[in-house]
Coordinates of C-alpha atoms in Angstrom, one line a residue:
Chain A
X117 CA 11.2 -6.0 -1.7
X118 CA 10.4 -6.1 -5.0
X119 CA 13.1 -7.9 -5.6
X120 CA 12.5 -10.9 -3.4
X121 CA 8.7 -11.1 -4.9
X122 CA 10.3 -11.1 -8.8
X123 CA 11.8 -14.4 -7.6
X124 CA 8.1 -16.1 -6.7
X125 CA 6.4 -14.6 -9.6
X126 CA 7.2 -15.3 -13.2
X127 CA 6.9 -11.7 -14.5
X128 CA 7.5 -8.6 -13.4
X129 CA 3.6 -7.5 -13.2
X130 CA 2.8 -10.7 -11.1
X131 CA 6.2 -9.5 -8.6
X132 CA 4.1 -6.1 -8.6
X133 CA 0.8 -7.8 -7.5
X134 CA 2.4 -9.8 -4.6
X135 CA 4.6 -6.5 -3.4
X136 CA 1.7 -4.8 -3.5
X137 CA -0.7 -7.2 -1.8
X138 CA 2.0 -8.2 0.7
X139 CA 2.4 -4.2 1.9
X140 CA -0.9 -4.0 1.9
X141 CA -0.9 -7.1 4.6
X142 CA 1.9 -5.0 6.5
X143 CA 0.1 -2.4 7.2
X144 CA -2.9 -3.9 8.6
X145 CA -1.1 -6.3 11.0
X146 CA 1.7 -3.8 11.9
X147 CA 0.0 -3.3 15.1
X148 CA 0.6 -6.9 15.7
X149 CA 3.9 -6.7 15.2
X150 CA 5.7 -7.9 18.2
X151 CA 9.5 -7.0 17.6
X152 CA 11.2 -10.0 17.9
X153 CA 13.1 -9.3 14.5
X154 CA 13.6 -6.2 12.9
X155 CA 11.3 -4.5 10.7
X156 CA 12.3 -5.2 7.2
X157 CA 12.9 -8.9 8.1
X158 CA 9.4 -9.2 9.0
X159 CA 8.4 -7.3 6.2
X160 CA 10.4 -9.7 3.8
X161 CA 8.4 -12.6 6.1
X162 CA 4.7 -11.1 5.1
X163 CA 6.4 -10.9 1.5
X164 CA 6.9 -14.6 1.3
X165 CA 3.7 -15.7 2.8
X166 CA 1.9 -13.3 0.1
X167 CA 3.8 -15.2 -2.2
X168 CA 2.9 -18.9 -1.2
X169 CA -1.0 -17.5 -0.5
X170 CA -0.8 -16.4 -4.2
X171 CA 0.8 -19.6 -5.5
X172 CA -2.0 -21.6 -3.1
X173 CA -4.9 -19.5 -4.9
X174 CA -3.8 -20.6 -8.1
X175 CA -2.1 -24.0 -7.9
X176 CA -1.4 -25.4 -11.0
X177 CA 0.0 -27.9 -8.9
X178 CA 2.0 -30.7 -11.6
X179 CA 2.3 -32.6 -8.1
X180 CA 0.3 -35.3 -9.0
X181 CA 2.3 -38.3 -7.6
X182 CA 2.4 -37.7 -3.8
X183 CA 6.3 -39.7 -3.6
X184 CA 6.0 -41.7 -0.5
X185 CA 9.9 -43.2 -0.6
X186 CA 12.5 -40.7 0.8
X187 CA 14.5 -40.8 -2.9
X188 CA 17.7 -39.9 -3.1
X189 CA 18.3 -37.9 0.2
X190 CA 22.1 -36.3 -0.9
X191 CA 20.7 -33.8 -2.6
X192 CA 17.9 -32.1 -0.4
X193 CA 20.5 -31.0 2.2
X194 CA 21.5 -28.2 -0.2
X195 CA 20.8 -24.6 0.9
X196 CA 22.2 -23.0 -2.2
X197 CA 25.6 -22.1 -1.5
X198 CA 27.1 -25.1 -3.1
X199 CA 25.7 -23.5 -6.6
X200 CA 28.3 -21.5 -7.8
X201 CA 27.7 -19.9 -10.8
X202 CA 29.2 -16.9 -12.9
X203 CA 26.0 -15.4 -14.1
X204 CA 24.8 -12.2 -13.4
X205 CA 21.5 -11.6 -11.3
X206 CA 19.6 -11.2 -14.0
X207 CA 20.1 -14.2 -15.7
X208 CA 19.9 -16.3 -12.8
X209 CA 16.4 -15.1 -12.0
X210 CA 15.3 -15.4 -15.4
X211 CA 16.2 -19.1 -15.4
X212 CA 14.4 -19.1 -11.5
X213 CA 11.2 -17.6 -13.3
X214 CA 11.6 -20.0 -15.9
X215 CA 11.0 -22.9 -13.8
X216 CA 7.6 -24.5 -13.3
X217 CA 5.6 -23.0 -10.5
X218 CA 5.7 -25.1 -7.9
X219 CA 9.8 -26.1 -8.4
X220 CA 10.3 -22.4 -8.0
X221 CA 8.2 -22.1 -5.1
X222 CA 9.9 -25.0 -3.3
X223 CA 12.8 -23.7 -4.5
X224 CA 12.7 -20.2 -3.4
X225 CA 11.9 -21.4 -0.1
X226 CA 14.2 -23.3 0.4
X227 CA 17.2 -21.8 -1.0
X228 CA 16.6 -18.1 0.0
X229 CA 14.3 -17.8 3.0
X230 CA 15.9 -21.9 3.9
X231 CA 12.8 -23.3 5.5
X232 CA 13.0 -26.9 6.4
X233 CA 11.6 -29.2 4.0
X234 CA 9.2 -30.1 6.8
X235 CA 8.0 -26.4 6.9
X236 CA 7.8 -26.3 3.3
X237 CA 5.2 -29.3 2.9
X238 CA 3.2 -27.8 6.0
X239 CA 3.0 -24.7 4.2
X240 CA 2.1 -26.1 0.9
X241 CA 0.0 -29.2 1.8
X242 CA 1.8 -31.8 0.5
X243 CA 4.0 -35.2 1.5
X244 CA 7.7 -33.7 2.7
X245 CA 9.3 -36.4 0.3
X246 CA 7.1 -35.2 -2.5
X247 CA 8.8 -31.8 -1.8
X248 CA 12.3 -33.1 -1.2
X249 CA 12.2 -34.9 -4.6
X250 CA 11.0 -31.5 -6.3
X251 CA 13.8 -29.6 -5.3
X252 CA 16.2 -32.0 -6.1
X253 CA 14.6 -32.3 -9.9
X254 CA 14.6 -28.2 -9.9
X255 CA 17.9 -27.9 -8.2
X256 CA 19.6 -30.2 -11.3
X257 CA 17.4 -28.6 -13.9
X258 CA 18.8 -25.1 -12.3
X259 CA 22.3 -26.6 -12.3
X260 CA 22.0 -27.9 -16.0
X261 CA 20.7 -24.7 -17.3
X262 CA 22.9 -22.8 -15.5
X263 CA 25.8 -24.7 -17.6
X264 CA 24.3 -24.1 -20.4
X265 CA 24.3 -20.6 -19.9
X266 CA 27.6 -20.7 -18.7
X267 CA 29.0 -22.4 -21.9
X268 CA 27.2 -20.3 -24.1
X269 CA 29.3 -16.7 -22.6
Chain B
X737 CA 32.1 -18.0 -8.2
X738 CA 29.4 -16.3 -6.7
X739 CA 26.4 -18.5 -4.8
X740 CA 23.4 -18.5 -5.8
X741 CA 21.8 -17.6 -2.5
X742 CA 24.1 -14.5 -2.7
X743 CA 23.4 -13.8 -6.4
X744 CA 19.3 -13.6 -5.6
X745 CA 19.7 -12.0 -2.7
X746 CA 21.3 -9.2 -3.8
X747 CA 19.1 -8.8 -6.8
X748 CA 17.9 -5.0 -7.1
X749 CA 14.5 -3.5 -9.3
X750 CA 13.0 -1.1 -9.5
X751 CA 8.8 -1.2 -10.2
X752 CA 7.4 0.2 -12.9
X753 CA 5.5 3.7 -12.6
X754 CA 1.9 2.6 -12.3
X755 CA 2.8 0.3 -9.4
X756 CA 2.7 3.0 -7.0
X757 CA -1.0 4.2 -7.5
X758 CA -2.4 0.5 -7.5
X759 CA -0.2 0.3 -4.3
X760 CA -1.8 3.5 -3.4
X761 CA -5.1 2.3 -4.3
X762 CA -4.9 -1.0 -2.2
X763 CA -3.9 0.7 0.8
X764 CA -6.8 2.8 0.5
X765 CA -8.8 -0.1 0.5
X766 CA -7.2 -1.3 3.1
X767 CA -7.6 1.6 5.6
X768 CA -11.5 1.3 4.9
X769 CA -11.5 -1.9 5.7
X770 CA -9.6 -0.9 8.8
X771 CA -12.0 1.7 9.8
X772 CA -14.7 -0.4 9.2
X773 CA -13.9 -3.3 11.3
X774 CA -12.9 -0.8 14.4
X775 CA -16.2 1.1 13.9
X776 CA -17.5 -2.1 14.9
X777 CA -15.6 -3.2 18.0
X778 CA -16.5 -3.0 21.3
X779 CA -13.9 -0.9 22.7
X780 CA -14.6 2.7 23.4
X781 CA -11.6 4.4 22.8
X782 CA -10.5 2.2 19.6
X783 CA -11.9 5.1 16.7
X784 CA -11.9 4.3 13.5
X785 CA -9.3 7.2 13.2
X786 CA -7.2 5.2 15.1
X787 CA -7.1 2.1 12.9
X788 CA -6.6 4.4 9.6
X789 CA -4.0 6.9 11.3
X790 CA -2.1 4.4 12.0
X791 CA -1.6 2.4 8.9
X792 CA -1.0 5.5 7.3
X793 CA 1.0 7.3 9.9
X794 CA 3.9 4.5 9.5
X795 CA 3.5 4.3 6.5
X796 CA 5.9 7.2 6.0
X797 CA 8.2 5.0 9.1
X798 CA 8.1 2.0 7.1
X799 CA 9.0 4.1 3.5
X800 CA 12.1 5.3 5.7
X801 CA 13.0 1.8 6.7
X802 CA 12.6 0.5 3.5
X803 CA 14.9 2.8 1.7
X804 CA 17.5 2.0 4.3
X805 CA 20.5 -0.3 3.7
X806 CA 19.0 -3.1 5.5
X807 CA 16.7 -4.2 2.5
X808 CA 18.0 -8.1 1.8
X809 CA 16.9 -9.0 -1.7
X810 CA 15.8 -5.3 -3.1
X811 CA 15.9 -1.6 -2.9
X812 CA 12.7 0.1 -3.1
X813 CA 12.5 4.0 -3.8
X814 CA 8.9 4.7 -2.0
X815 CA 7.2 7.7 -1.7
X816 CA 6.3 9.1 1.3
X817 CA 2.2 8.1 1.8
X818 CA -0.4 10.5 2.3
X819 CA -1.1 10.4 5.6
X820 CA -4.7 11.4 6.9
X821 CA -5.3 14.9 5.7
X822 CA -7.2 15.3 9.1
X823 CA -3.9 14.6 11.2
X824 CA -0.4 15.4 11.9
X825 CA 1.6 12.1 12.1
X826 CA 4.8 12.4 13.2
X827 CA 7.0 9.3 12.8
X828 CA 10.2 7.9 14.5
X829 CA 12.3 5.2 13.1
X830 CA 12.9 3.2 15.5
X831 CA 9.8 0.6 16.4
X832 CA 9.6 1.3 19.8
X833 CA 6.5 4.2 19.6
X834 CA 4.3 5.7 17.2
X835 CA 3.0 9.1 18.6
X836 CA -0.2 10.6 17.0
X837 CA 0.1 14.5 18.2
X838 CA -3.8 15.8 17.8
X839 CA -4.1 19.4 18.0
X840 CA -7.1 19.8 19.9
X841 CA -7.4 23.2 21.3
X842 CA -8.4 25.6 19.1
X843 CA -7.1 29.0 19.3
X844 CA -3.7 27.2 18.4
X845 CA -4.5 25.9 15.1
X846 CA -1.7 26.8 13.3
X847 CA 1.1 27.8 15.9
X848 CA 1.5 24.5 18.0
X849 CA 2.1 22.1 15.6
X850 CA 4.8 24.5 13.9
X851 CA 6.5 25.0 17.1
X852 CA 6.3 21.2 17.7
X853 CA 8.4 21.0 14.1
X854 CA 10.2 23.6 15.6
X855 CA 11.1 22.0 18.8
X856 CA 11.0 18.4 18.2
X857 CA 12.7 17.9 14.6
X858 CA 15.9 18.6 14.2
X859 CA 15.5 16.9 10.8
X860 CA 18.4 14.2 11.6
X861 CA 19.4 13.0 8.2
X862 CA 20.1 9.5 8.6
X863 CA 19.1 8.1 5.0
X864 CA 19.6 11.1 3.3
X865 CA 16.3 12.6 3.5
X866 CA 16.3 15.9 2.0
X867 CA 13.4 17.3 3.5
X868 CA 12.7 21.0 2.1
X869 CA 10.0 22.9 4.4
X870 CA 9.4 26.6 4.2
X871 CA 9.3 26.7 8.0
X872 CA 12.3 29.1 9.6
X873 CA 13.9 26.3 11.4
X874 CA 17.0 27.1 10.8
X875 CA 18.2 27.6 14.4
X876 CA 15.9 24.4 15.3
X877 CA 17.3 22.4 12.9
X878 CA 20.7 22.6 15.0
X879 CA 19.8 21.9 18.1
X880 CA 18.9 18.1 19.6
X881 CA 15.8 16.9 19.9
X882 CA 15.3 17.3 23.7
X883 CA 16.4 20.6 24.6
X884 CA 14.9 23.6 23.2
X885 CA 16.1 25.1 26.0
X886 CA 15.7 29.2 24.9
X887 CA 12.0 30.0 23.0
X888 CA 13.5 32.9 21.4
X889 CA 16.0 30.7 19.0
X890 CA 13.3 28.4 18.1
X891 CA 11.0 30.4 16.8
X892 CA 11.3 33.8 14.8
X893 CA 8.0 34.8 16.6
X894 CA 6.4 34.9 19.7
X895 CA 5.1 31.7 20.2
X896 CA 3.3 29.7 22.3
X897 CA 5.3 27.2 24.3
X898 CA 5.3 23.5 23.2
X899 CA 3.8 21.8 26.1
X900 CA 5.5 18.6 24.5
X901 CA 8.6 17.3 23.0
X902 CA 8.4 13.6 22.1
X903 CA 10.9 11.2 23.6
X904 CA 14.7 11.5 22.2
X905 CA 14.4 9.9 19.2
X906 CA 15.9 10.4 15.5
X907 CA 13.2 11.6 14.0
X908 CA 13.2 11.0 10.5
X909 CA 10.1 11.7 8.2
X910 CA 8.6 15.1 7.8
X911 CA 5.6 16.0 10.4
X912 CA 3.2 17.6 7.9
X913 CA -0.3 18.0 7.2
X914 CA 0.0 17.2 3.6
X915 CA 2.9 15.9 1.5
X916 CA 1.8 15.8 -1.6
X917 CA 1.9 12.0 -3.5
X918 CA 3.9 12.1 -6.6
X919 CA 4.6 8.9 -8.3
X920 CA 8.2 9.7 -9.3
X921 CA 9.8 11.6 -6.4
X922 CA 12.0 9.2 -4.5
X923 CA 11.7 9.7 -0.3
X924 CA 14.6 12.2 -0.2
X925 CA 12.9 14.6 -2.3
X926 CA 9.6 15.2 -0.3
X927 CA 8.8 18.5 -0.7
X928 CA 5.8 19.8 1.6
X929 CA 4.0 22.3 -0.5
X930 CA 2.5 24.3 2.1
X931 CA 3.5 28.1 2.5
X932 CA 5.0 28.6 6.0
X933 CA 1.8 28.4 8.2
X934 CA 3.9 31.1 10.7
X935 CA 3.9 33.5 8.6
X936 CA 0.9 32.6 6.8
X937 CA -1.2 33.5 9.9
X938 CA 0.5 35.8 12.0
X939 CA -0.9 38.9 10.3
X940 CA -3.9 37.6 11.0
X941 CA -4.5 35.9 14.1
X942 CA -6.2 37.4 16.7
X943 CA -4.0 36.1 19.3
X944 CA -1.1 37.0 18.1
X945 CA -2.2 40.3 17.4
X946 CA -3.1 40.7 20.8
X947 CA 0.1 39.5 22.4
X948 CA 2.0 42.1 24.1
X949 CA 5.9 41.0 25.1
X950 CA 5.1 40.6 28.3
X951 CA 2.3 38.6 28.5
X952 CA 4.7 36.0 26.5
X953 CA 4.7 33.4 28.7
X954 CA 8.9 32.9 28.2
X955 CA 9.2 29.5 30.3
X956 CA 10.7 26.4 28.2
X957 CA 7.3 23.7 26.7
X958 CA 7.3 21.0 28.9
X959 CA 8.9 17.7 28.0
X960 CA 6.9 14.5 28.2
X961 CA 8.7 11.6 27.9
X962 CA 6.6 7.8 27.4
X963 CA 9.1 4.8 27.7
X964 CA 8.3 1.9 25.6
X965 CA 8.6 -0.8 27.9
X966 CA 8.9 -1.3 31.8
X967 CA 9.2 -4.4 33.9
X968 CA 7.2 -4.5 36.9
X969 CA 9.4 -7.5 38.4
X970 CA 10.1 -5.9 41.8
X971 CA 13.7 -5.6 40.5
X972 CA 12.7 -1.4 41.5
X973 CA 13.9 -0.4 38.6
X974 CA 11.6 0.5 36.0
X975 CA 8.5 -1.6 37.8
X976 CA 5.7 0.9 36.7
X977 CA 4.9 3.0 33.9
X978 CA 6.7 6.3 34.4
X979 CA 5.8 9.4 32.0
X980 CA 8.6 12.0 33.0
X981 CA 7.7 15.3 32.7
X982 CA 4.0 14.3 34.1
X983 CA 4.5 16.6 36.5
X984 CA 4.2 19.3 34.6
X985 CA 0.7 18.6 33.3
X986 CA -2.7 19.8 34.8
X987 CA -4.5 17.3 33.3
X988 CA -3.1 13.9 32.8
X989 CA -5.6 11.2 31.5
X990 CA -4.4 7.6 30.5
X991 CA -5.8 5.0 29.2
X992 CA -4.0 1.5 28.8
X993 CA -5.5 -1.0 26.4
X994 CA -4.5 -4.9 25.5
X995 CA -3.8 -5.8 22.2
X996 CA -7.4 -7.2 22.0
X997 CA -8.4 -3.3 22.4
X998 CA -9.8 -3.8 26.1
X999 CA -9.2 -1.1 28.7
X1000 CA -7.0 -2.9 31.5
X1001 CA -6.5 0.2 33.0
X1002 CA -7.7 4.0 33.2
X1003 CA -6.6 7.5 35.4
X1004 CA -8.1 10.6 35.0
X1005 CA -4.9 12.0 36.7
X1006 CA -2.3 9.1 36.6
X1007 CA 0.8 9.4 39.3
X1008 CA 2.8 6.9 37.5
X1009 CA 1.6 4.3 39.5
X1010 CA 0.7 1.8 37.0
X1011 CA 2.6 -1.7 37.7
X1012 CA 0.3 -3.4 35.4
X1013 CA -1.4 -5.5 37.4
X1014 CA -3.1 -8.5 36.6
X1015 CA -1.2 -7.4 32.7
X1016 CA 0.2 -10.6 31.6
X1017 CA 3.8 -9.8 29.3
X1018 CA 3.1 -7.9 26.0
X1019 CA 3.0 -5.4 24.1
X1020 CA -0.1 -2.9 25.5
X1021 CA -1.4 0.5 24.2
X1022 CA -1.7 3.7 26.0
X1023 CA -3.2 6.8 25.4
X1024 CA -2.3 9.8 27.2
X1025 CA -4.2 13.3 26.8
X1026 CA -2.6 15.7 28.9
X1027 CA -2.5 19.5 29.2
X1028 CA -0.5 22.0 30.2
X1029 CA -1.2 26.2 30.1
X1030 CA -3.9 25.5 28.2
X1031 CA -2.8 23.5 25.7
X1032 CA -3.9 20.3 25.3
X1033 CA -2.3 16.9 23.4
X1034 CA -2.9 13.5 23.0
X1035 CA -0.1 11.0 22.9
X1036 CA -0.6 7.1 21.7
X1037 CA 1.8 4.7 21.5
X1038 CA 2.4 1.0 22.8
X1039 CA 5.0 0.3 25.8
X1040 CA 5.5 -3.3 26.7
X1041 CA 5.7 -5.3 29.5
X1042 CA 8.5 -7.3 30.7
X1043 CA 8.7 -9.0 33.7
X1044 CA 11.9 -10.9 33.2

């Protein structure tokens, strides 16, 4: 669990404060908990909601342009496994904590818990173009720094 | 080439040491808050105990899940929480109920719930959970869970029977009054440091003392067993809430809530006859205080209904 928080937070301490938070959501809603998935897939659910109520609470949102022109669609049908890469863990969350908030957020999102860009602008308030151009930009900014990396082993 | 969907998601860490007591902290916080908004509903039967037993009763269930293999995107080594120092929680891990097993009668404070460890826990290791106790359950420990079918194996001492054996399941965390919280001990390595409570008291329990062989009442604990879910669909199987082993019980209360914490149905002596009438589908409480020789238990849990 920790583990899946480290990639919304960029530190460790901030990881701790979601995983904490986040378990202590579990608990009070486990009666509510109707079954329909298993346990630790809900669990990793609450997680990720901690994680976007934590980003909402402190938005330092660089979103300023809403981006009302569906730009460049090729890219945002991506899910991640069309990055390939020959970095460890590690280094690949470092660059994911490196990124700007709200790139990481949409990101995460949509890479690793592959919510629709539609879910992802209902959960974070904003225009779904606005979010499908973001995780292009952080998906080629990942890409580029990833080569980087790459080159520099 | 590995994806990087794959690469994060198999991403392990470990949290550093202090996390634990701000986690501890929080849920403490948490559990007051519980309590404190079920002190104030309406519902009679809804304690405040209730709301803070439970979050930290599974808490120990959802420690054990945690630590299992089916973690996507971490591995956690937990602790096992402090449950309630006022109750005995005894956890499954599966999801289907949670039992809360309140001593009530009071001549048996100490020998029923070690009997229940000994009858009930065969300690099934599934996630390699070494758990040490000091209790002699060494025959216990190889039988299965539902048939402690000879007293005498059970338990080194003459003992009173264990009206109740919770339904078949692996049972996985330790049933204890109070493991102790240490920061650094992983979940296999719960020790309970409580001196064997058998032993502890038989020199000086009255009861015991008194006991002559045979006025040991020799006859296997009844078995109660709670499904977690029955369809009332007129299919005639499984259309109304059966407790097996009710027969057994003099007294036989239960109480069936909704998951807004209203009573939609109440026996002082059920005949598992409940169909759940005018129940729409869900997932509905119960609460089950039954007795038998004297002995009395309560039993909570949630069964659903499904009528398709």
């Amino acid at each position: 669990m920790l583990g899946v928080c480290c990639r919304y937070a960029p530190t460790k301490e901030e990881a701790e404060d979601i995983m904490i938070e986040g378990f202590a959501s579990v608990f009070s809603s486990l009666s509510s908990f109707r079954h329909e998935s298993s346990l630790p897939v809900w669990i990793r659910g609450i997680m990720v909601k901690t994680a976007i109520n934590t980003f909402r609470a402190h938005k330092k949102f660089l979103l300023h342009d809403e981006i009302t022109e569906a730009q460049n669609i090729q890219a945002s049908t991506s899910t991640g496994s069309d990055i390939l890469t020959k970095l460890e863990a590690q280094q690949v969350l470092a660059l994911v904590q490196e990124m700007p908030e709200d790139w990481r957020i949409i990101f995460n999102l949509r890479i690793m818990e592959e919510y629709s860009f539609k879910e992802i602008a209902e959960e974070l308030g904003r225009n779904e173009n606005t979010i499908r151009v973001y995780f292009q930009r952080a998906r080629a900014w990942l890409l580029n720094k990833i080569n980087e990396q790459e080159q520099l082993r | 080439m590995k994806n990087i969907k794959d690469i994060l998601s198999a991403y392990e860490v470990e949290p550093s040491a202090g996390c634990w007591d701000k986690l501890s902290q929080r849920l403490d916080a948490a559990a007051a808050q519980a309590s404190a908004d079920t002190s104030s509903s309406s519902a009679a039967g809804t304690s405040a105990g209730k709301g803070a037993a439970l979050l930290h009763s599974v808490g120990a269930k959802i420690a054990a899940t945690i630590t299992g293999a089916l973690i996507v995107g971490g591995v956690v080594t937990f602790v096992v929480l402090r449950p309630n120092s006022a109750e005995t929680a005894q956890t499954d891990n599966t999801p289907s109920t949670t039992m809360t097993v309140a001593d009530t009668s009071e001549e048996n404070n100490a020998i029923p719930s070690t009997s229940n460890i000994g009858n009930t826990e065969p300690v099934v290791n599934k996630e390699k959970t070494d758990v040490q106790t000091n209790m002699p359950t060494s025959a216990a420990d190889a039988e299965p869970v539902s048939t402690p079918d000879a007293p005498s194996t059970t338990t080194p001492a003459p003992s009173h029977p264990t009206p109740t054996t919770i339904t078949a399941q692996p049972v996985l965390a330790p049933q204890a009054a109070k493991p102790s919280l240490s920061t650094n001990t992983t979940l296999g390595q719960v020790s309970l440091n409580q001196p064997s409570v058998l032993s502890q008291n038989m020199q000086d329990d009255p009861v015991l003392q008194n006991l002559s062989e045979d006025a040991i009442d020799w006859t296997p604990p009844t078995k109660v067993e709670i499904p977690n879910v029955f369809t009332p669909n007129g299919d005639g199987i499984n259309d109304r809430f059966v407790i097996k082993g009710i027969e057994n019980c003099e007294k036989r209360q239960l109480e069936m809530r909704n998951q807004a914490g209203n009573i939609v149905f109440q026996s002082s002596r059920y005949e598992n006859d409940w169909a759940g009438d005018n129940c729409p589908d869900g997932t509905y409480r119960y609460r089950f205080i039954f007795s038998n020789r004297n002995i009395s238990q309560t039993l909570t849990g949630t069964v659903t209904i499904l009528r398709k």
